[in-house]
mmCIF file of C-alpha atoms in Angstrom:
data_model
loop_
_atom_site.group_PDB
_atom_site.id
_atom_site.type_symbol
_atom_site.label_atom_id
_atom_site.label_comp_id
_atom_site.label_asym_id
_atom_site.label_seq_id
_atom_site.Cartn_x
_atom_site.Cartn_y
_atom_site.Cartn_z
ATOM 1 C CA VAL Q 1 -7.112 24.938 6.773
ATOM 2 C CA ALA Q 2 -10.025 25.338 4.333
ATOM 3 C CA ALA Q 3 -13.352 24.237 5.808
ATOM 4 C CA PRO Q 4 -16.366 23.403 3.636
ATOM 5 C CA GLY Q 5 -17.767 26.606 2.162
ATOM 6 C CA THR Q 6 -14.502 28.515 2.620
ATOM 7 C CA PHE Q 7 -14.319 31.899 0.911
ATOM 8 C CA VAL Q 8 -11.065 33.842 0.965
ATOM 9 C CA ALA Q 9 -10.030 37.067 -0.777
ATOM 10 C CA ARG Q 10 -6.304 37.845 -0.794
ATOM 11 C CA GLU Q 11 -3.730 40.059 -2.422
ATOM 12 C CA CYS Q 12 -1.064 38.160 -4.363
ATOM 13 C CA SER Q 13 2.363 39.430 -5.431
ATOM 14 C CA PRO Q 14 4.562 38.127 -8.279
ATOM 15 C CA GLY Q 15 6.099 34.769 -7.376
ATOM 16 C CA GLU Q 16 3.902 34.340 -4.292
ATOM 17 C CA ARG Q 17 2.115 31.106 -3.391
ATOM 18 C CA HIS Q 18 -0.709 30.503 -0.950
ATOM 19 C CA THR Q 19 -1.400 26.996 0.350
ATOM 20 C CA TYR Q 20 -4.653 25.754 1.891
ATOM 21 C CA ARG Q 21 -5.110 22.358 3.543
ATOM 22 C CA ILE Q 22 -8.373 20.618 2.674
ATOM 23 C CA SER Q 23 -9.524 17.520 4.575
ATOM 24 C CA LEU Q 24 -11.608 15.201 2.398
ATOM 25 C CA ALA Q 25 -13.194 11.816 2.958
ATOM 26 C CA ALA Q 26 -13.278 9.307 0.129
ATOM 27 C CA GLY Q 27 -16.242 10.141 -2.102
ATOM 28 C CA ASP Q 28 -16.429 13.820 -1.113
ATOM 29 C CA HIS Q 29 -17.041 16.262 -3.971
ATOM 30 C CA LEU Q 30 -14.640 19.217 -4.116
ATOM 31 C CA TYR Q 31 -15.426 22.350 -6.139
ATOM 32 C CA ALA Q 32 -12.706 25.010 -6.196
ATOM 33 C CA TRP Q 33 -13.267 28.376 -7.871
ATOM 34 C CA VAL Q 34 -10.556 31.059 -8.046
ATOM 35 C CA ALA Q 35 -11.672 34.410 -9.467
ATOM 36 C CA GLN Q 36 -8.673 36.286 -10.895
ATOM 37 C CA GLN Q 37 -8.764 40.033 -10.305
ATOM 38 C CA GLY Q 38 -5.882 41.774 -12.011
ATOM 39 C CA ILE Q 39 -3.438 38.876 -11.823
ATOM 40 C CA ASP Q 40 -2.983 35.573 -13.647
ATOM 41 C CA VAL Q 41 -2.688 32.636 -11.235
ATOM 42 C CA THR Q 42 -2.119 28.907 -11.407
ATOM 43 C CA VAL Q 43 -4.281 26.563 -9.334
ATOM 44 C CA ARG Q 44 -2.704 23.317 -8.103
ATOM 45 C CA LEU Q 45 -4.203 20.419 -6.138
ATOM 46 C CA VAL Q 46 -1.951 17.853 -4.435
ATOM 47 C CA SER Q 47 -3.184 14.532 -3.035
ATOM 48 C CA PRO Q 48 -2.432 13.260 0.503
ATOM 49 C CA ARG Q 49 0.371 11.179 -1.065
ATOM 50 C CA GLY Q 50 1.983 14.190 -2.745
ATOM 51 C CA GLU Q 51 0.668 13.503 -6.255
ATOM 52 C CA ILE Q 52 -0.181 16.586 -8.318
ATOM 53 C CA LEU Q 53 -3.796 16.072 -9.400
ATOM 54 C CA ALA Q 54 -4.255 19.391 -11.166
ATOM 55 C CA ASP Q 55 -1.999 22.215 -12.301
ATOM 56 C CA LEU Q 56 -4.303 24.656 -14.068
ATOM 57 C CA ASN Q 57 -3.711 27.995 -15.726
ATOM 58 C CA GLU Q 58 -6.356 27.932 -18.448
ATOM 59 C CA GLN Q 59 -7.723 31.479 -18.173
ATOM 60 C CA LYS Q 60 -5.228 34.128 -19.246
ATOM 61 C CA ASN Q 61 -8.004 36.725 -19.089
ATOM 62 C CA ILE Q 62 -7.432 38.265 -15.645
ATOM 63 C CA GLY Q 63 -11.172 38.854 -15.290
ATOM 64 C CA GLU Q 64 -12.061 35.159 -15.630
ATOM 65 C CA SER Q 65 -11.784 32.293 -13.127
ATOM 66 C CA GLU Q 66 -9.845 29.078 -12.738
ATOM 67 C CA ARG Q 67 -12.066 26.179 -11.675
ATOM 68 C CA TYR Q 68 -11.463 22.588 -10.609
ATOM 69 C CA ALA Q 69 -13.797 19.786 -9.548
ATOM 70 C CA LEU Q 70 -12.840 16.455 -7.961
ATOM 71 C CA VAL Q 71 -14.480 13.424 -6.422
ATOM 72 C CA ALA Q 72 -11.956 12.302 -3.790
ATOM 73 C CA GLY Q 73 -10.633 8.822 -4.411
ATOM 74 C CA GLU Q 74 -9.099 8.633 -0.968
ATOM 75 C CA GLY Q 75 -9.492 10.338 2.369
ATOM 76 C CA GLY Q 76 -6.872 12.620 3.879
ATOM 77 C CA ASP Q 77 -5.414 16.103 3.754
ATOM 78 C CA TYR Q 78 -5.135 17.598 0.283
ATOM 79 C CA SER Q 79 -3.130 20.731 -0.517
ATOM 80 C CA PHE Q 80 -4.756 23.441 -2.609
ATOM 81 C CA LEU Q 81 -2.318 26.061 -3.910
ATOM 82 C CA VAL Q 82 -2.768 29.408 -5.644
ATOM 83 C CA LEU Q 83 0.439 30.536 -7.344
ATOM 84 C CA SER Q 84 1.412 33.736 -9.127
ATOM 85 C CA SER Q 85 4.079 33.666 -11.818
ATOM 86 C CA GLU Q 86 7.509 34.971 -10.843
ATOM 87 C CA THR Q 87 7.535 36.865 -14.147
ATOM 88 C CA ALA Q 88 4.318 38.752 -13.349
ATOM 89 C CA GLN Q 89 4.840 42.503 -13.421
ATOM 90 C CA VAL Q 90 2.322 43.621 -10.814
ATOM 91 C CA SER Q 91 0.407 42.387 -7.790
ATOM 92 C CA GLY Q 92 -3.256 41.561 -7.953
ATOM 93 C CA ARG Q 93 -6.028 39.911 -6.031
ATOM 94 C CA TYR Q 94 -7.981 36.680 -6.147
ATOM 95 C CA GLU Q 95 -11.082 35.276 -4.514
ATOM 96 C CA ALA Q 96 -11.104 31.539 -3.788
ATOM 97 C CA THR Q 97 -14.229 29.556 -2.978
ATOM 98 C CA ILE Q 98 -13.857 25.958 -1.796
ATOM 99 C CA ASP Q 99 -17.063 23.959 -1.634
ATOM 100 C CA ILE Q 100 -16.935 20.435 -0.168
ATOM 101 C CA VAL Q 101 -20.057 18.302 -0.490
ATOM 102 C CA THR Q 102 -20.420 14.961 1.288
ATOM 103 C CA PRO Q 103 -22.933 12.675 -0.456
ATOM 104 C CA GLY Q 104 -25.895 11.840 1.751
ATOM 105 C CA ALA Q 105 -25.735 15.075 3.729
ATOM 106 C CA THR Q 106 -28.692 17.451 3.790
ATOM 107 C CA THR Q 107 -29.023 19.305 0.433
ATOM 108 C CA ALA Q 108 -25.981 17.384 -0.888
ATOM 109 C CA ALA Q 109 -27.720 16.202 -4.058
ATOM 110 C CA SER Q 110 -28.884 19.722 -4.908
ATOM 111 C CA ARG Q 111 -25.460 21.236 -4.206
ATOM 112 C CA ILE Q 112 -23.687 18.662 -6.366
ATOM 113 C CA THR Q 113 -26.121 19.213 -9.235
ATOM 114 C CA ALA Q 114 -25.924 23.014 -8.917
ATOM 115 C CA ASN Q 115 -22.114 23.003 -8.866
ATOM 116 C CA ASP Q 116 -21.899 20.591 -11.789
ATOM 117 C CA LEU Q 117 -24.298 22.723 -13.849
ATOM 118 C CA LEU Q 118 -22.393 25.930 -13.082
ATOM 119 C CA PHE Q 119 -19.001 24.402 -13.897
ATOM 120 C CA GLU Q 120 -20.309 22.888 -17.137
ATOM 121 C CA ALA Q 121 -21.952 26.158 -18.150
ATOM 122 C CA GLU Q 122 -18.712 28.071 -17.582
ATOM 123 C CA LYS Q 123 -16.800 25.490 -19.602
ATOM 124 C CA MET Q 124 -19.225 25.853 -22.515
ATOM 125 C CA ARG Q 125 -19.252 29.671 -22.385
ATOM 126 C CA LEU Q 126 -15.472 29.873 -22.343
ATOM 127 C CA LEU Q 127 -15.202 27.834 -25.524
ATOM 128 C CA GLY Q 128 -15.743 31.232 -27.107
ATOM 129 C CA THR Q 129 -18.156 30.003 -29.769
ATOM 130 C CA PRO Q 130 -21.833 30.851 -30.460
ATOM 131 C CA ASP Q 131 -22.759 27.170 -30.058
ATOM 132 C CA GLY Q 132 -20.939 27.003 -26.734
ATOM 133 C CA ARG Q 133 -22.698 30.091 -25.414
ATOM 134 C CA ARG Q 134 -26.100 28.808 -26.524
ATOM 135 C CA ALA Q 135 -25.438 25.447 -24.847
ATOM 136 C CA ALA Q 136 -24.355 27.198 -21.643
ATOM 137 C CA GLN Q 137 -27.478 29.307 -21.195
ATOM 138 C CA PRO Q 138 -29.987 26.608 -20.095
ATOM 139 C CA LYS Q 139 -27.393 25.186 -17.704
ATOM 140 C CA TYR Q 140 -26.913 28.610 -16.111
ATOM 141 C CA ILE Q 141 -30.682 29.054 -15.782
ATOM 142 C CA GLU Q 142 -31.090 25.702 -14.031
ATOM 143 C CA ALA Q 143 -28.122 26.431 -11.755
ATOM 144 C CA ILE Q 144 -29.529 29.861 -10.811
ATOM 145 C CA ALA Q 145 -32.808 28.314 -9.660
ATOM 146 C CA LEU Q 146 -30.966 25.742 -7.538
ATOM 147 C CA TRP Q 147 -28.641 28.301 -5.915
ATOM 148 C CA GLN Q 148 -31.609 30.528 -5.145
ATOM 149 C CA ALA Q 149 -33.389 27.614 -3.481
ATOM 150 C CA LEU Q 150 -30.210 26.753 -1.548
ATOM 151 C CA GLY Q 151 -29.825 30.363 -0.385
ATOM 152 C CA ASP Q 152 -26.292 30.844 -1.756
ATOM 153 C CA PRO Q 153 -26.163 34.375 -3.229
ATOM 154 C CA LEU Q 154 -22.504 34.168 -4.285
ATOM 155 C CA LYS Q 155 -23.030 31.088 -6.456
ATOM 156 C CA GLU Q 156 -26.293 32.588 -7.708
ATOM 157 C CA ALA Q 157 -24.377 35.744 -8.655
ATOM 158 C CA ARG Q 158 -21.718 33.797 -10.542
ATOM 159 C CA ALA Q 159 -24.326 31.902 -12.535
ATOM 160 C CA LEU Q 160 -26.208 35.132 -13.334
ATOM 161 C CA HIS Q 161 -22.942 36.833 -14.282
ATOM 162 C CA GLY Q 162 -21.967 34.039 -16.648
ATOM 163 C CA LEU Q 163 -25.429 34.017 -18.196
ATOM 164 C CA GLY Q 164 -25.273 37.774 -18.711
ATOM 165 C CA MET Q 165 -21.851 37.560 -20.347
ATOM 166 C CA ALA Q 166 -23.036 34.774 -22.658
ATOM 167 C CA ALA Q 167 -26.053 36.867 -23.678
ATOM 168 C CA ARG Q 168 -23.897 39.957 -24.247
ATOM 169 C CA LEU Q 169 -21.526 38.093 -26.567
ATOM 170 C CA GLN Q 170 -24.560 36.752 -28.432
ATOM 171 C CA GLU Q 171 -25.612 40.419 -28.851
ATOM 172 C CA GLU Q 172 -28.768 39.737 -26.830
ATOM 173 C CA HIS Q 173 -28.304 43.036 -25.018
ATOM 174 C CA PRO Q 174 -31.658 43.464 -23.207
ATOM 175 C CA ALA Q 175 -31.244 39.987 -21.685
ATOM 176 C CA ALA Q 176 -27.597 40.713 -20.873
ATOM 177 C CA LEU Q 177 -28.479 43.945 -19.077
ATOM 178 C CA GLU Q 178 -31.186 42.217 -17.039
ATOM 179 C CA ARG Q 179 -28.992 39.300 -15.988
ATOM 180 C CA LEU Q 180 -25.925 41.417 -15.211
ATOM 181 C CA SER Q 181 -28.044 43.768 -13.072
ATOM 182 C CA GLN Q 182 -29.416 40.739 -11.215
ATOM 183 C CA ALA Q 183 -25.865 39.445 -10.771
ATOM 184 C CA ALA Q 184 -24.736 42.760 -9.282
ATOM 185 C CA GLU Q 185 -27.605 42.636 -6.783
ATOM 186 C CA ALA Q 186 -26.770 39.034 -5.821
ATOM 187 C CA TYR Q 187 -23.103 39.955 -5.330
ATOM 188 C CA ARG Q 188 -24.275 42.838 -3.115
ATOM 189 C CA ARG Q 189 -26.339 40.422 -1.003
ATOM 190 C CA ALA Q 190 -23.284 38.168 -0.772
ATOM 191 C CA GLY Q 191 -21.170 41.085 0.480
ATOM 192 C CA ASN Q 192 -18.868 40.950 -2.542
ATOM 193 C CA PRO Q 193 -18.204 44.496 -3.845
ATOM 194 C CA HIS Q 194 -15.578 43.340 -6.351
ATOM 195 C CA GLY Q 195 -18.022 40.994 -8.052
ATOM 196 C CA GLU Q 196 -20.704 43.675 -7.883
ATOM 197 C CA VAL Q 197 -18.632 46.245 -9.777
ATOM 198 C CA GLN Q 198 -17.510 43.664 -12.344
ATOM 199 C CA ALA Q 199 -21.144 42.840 -13.135
ATOM 200 C CA LEU Q 200 -22.147 46.496 -13.208
ATOM 201 C CA ALA Q 201 -19.215 47.388 -15.479
ATOM 202 C CA ALA Q 202 -20.000 44.520 -17.855
ATOM 203 C CA ARG Q 203 -23.346 46.215 -18.607
ATOM 204 C CA CYS Q 204 -21.641 49.323 -19.978
ATOM 205 C CA TRP Q 205 -20.642 47.716 -23.264
ATOM 206 C CA SER Q 206 -24.200 46.525 -23.886
ATOM 207 C CA PHE Q 207 -25.405 50.109 -23.506
ATOM 208 C CA GLU Q 208 -22.707 51.229 -25.915
ATOM 209 C CA TRP Q 209 -23.390 48.505 -28.481
ATOM 210 C CA GLN Q 210 -27.088 49.422 -28.394
ATOM 211 C CA GLY Q 211 -26.087 52.981 -29.307
ATOM 212 C CA ASP Q 212 -27.038 54.472 -25.929
ATOM 213 C CA LYS Q 213 -23.791 56.343 -25.350
ATOM 214 C CA GLY Q 214 -25.307 58.487 -22.587
ATOM 215 C CA ARG Q 215 -26.155 55.502 -20.399
ATOM 216 C CA ALA Q 216 -22.859 53.852 -21.336
ATOM 217 C CA THR Q 217 -21.000 56.950 -20.125
ATOM 218 C CA ASP Q 218 -22.980 57.047 -16.870
ATOM 219 C CA CYS Q 219 -22.373 53.310 -16.382
ATOM 220 C CA LEU Q 220 -18.619 53.616 -16.972
ATOM 221 C CA SER Q 221 -18.347 56.668 -14.723
ATOM 222 C CA ASP Q 222 -20.092 54.795 -11.895
ATOM 223 C CA ALA Q 223 -17.885 51.721 -12.392
ATOM 224 C CA LEU Q 224 -14.766 53.916 -12.516
ATOM 225 C CA ALA Q 225 -15.602 55.453 -9.128
ATOM 226 C CA ARG Q 226 -16.249 52.005 -7.651
ATOM 227 C CA TYR Q 227 -13.021 50.531 -9.040
ATOM 228 C CA ARG Q 228 -11.036 53.487 -7.694
ATOM 229 C CA ALA Q 229 -12.626 53.105 -4.254
ATOM 230 C CA LEU Q 230 -11.612 49.426 -4.244
ATOM 231 C CA GLY Q 231 -8.123 50.137 -5.629
ATOM 232 C CA VAL Q 232 -8.657 47.912 -8.680
ATOM 233 C CA ARG Q 233 -6.240 49.416 -11.186
ATOM 234 C CA HIS Q 234 -6.998 47.202 -14.207
ATOM 235 C CA GLY Q 235 -10.723 47.958 -13.834
ATOM 236 C CA GLU Q 236 -9.945 51.656 -13.606
ATOM 237 C CA ALA Q 237 -7.955 51.478 -16.849
ATOM 238 C CA LEU Q 238 -10.736 49.609 -18.672
ATOM 239 C CA CYS Q 239 -13.308 52.237 -17.687
ATOM 240 C CA LEU Q 240 -11.027 55.128 -18.632
ATOM 241 C CA GLY Q 241 -10.392 53.520 -22.016
ATOM 242 C CA GLY Q 242 -14.123 53.043 -22.593
ATOM 243 C CA LEU Q 243 -14.917 56.610 -21.612
ATOM 244 C CA GLY Q 244 -12.221 57.851 -23.968
ATOM 245 C CA ARG Q 245 -13.613 55.796 -26.837
ATOM 246 C CA ILE Q 246 -17.140 57.143 -26.336
ATOM 247 C CA ALA Q 247 -15.851 60.704 -26.063
ATOM 248 C CA ALA Q 248 -13.941 60.280 -29.330
ATOM 249 C CA ASP Q 249 -16.953 58.712 -31.057
ATOM 250 C CA THR Q 250 -19.046 61.753 -30.114
ATOM 251 C CA GLY Q 251 -16.394 64.241 -31.254
ATOM 252 C CA ASN Q 252 -15.281 65.290 -27.773
ATOM 253 C CA TYR Q 253 -11.582 64.868 -28.499
ATOM 254 C CA PRO Q 254 -10.201 66.872 -25.539
ATOM 255 C CA SER Q 255 -12.106 64.617 -23.116
ATOM 256 C CA ALA Q 256 -11.022 61.513 -25.029
ATOM 257 C CA LEU Q 257 -7.395 62.583 -24.751
ATOM 258 C CA ALA Q 258 -7.776 63.260 -21.033
ATOM 259 C CA TYR Q 259 -9.311 59.834 -20.356
ATOM 260 C CA TRP Q 260 -6.692 57.991 -22.421
ATOM 261 C CA SER Q 261 -3.859 59.979 -20.847
ATOM 262 C CA ALA Q 262 -5.130 58.909 -17.410
ATOM 263 C CA ALA Q 263 -5.380 55.252 -18.514
ATOM 264 C CA LEU Q 264 -1.934 55.057 -20.127
ATOM 265 C CA PRO Q 265 0.215 54.987 -16.934
ATOM 266 C CA ILE Q 266 -1.959 52.205 -15.519
ATOM 267 C CA VAL Q 267 -1.636 50.162 -18.724
ATOM 268 C CA ARG Q 268 2.146 50.658 -18.723
ATOM 269 C CA GLU Q 269 2.537 49.619 -15.081
ATOM 270 C CA ARG Q 270 0.654 46.375 -15.755
ATOM 271 C CA ARG Q 271 2.773 45.247 -18.707
#
């Protein structure tokens, strides 16, 4: 049973499905967020009458999230499912956040607005266009202020993370570094080490693109150690690949070969 504000982090194997029962009253607002971490999942929502309301697998990037929002048309027990493809080659992990807001409750209006802004900002960013990223940024900024006022560091972190990624892809690297560092700190306050290392690692490419290969190397080395401590193999491979690229760019070919040789078995196991 998923209560309002439920957060769950679980391992997921190929072909596995996890089902959560969500009790909603008519008019309740449901916001479901599933952060994919090394595995591609499908998110499904089923009504109390057995009707499939959503069957989403929009984000093939295993570092992005599946999201779904609903205003319940009827009361009852809904089923929320997270499914991994039977053809997936490796296991992975996901983090699911289920936020239920009942209109009229204390802070309900602010929570609905903050969730709507965050979901809309993510939608605009993931269009993958400069216009989409520019349109997303003010929505993220407004959402961050609301989540800070509501005292929800995880949602604050996600908004900061999205804003930092939008800035990075716009090549606004100083702003990206600031926002991603703030996101890592908010994830730390939320007790979410996986989100923290993702935000910290995302900074590394801004250092590199600014030409600061020394700080990029330090950043990737730190992220690599964190990913290894958490057992996140796809993150480990990304950092090893980045370290190899920087080593090659600076003429250190033996180190480049060593990094890439270490990354290759991980890449092969995940195909």
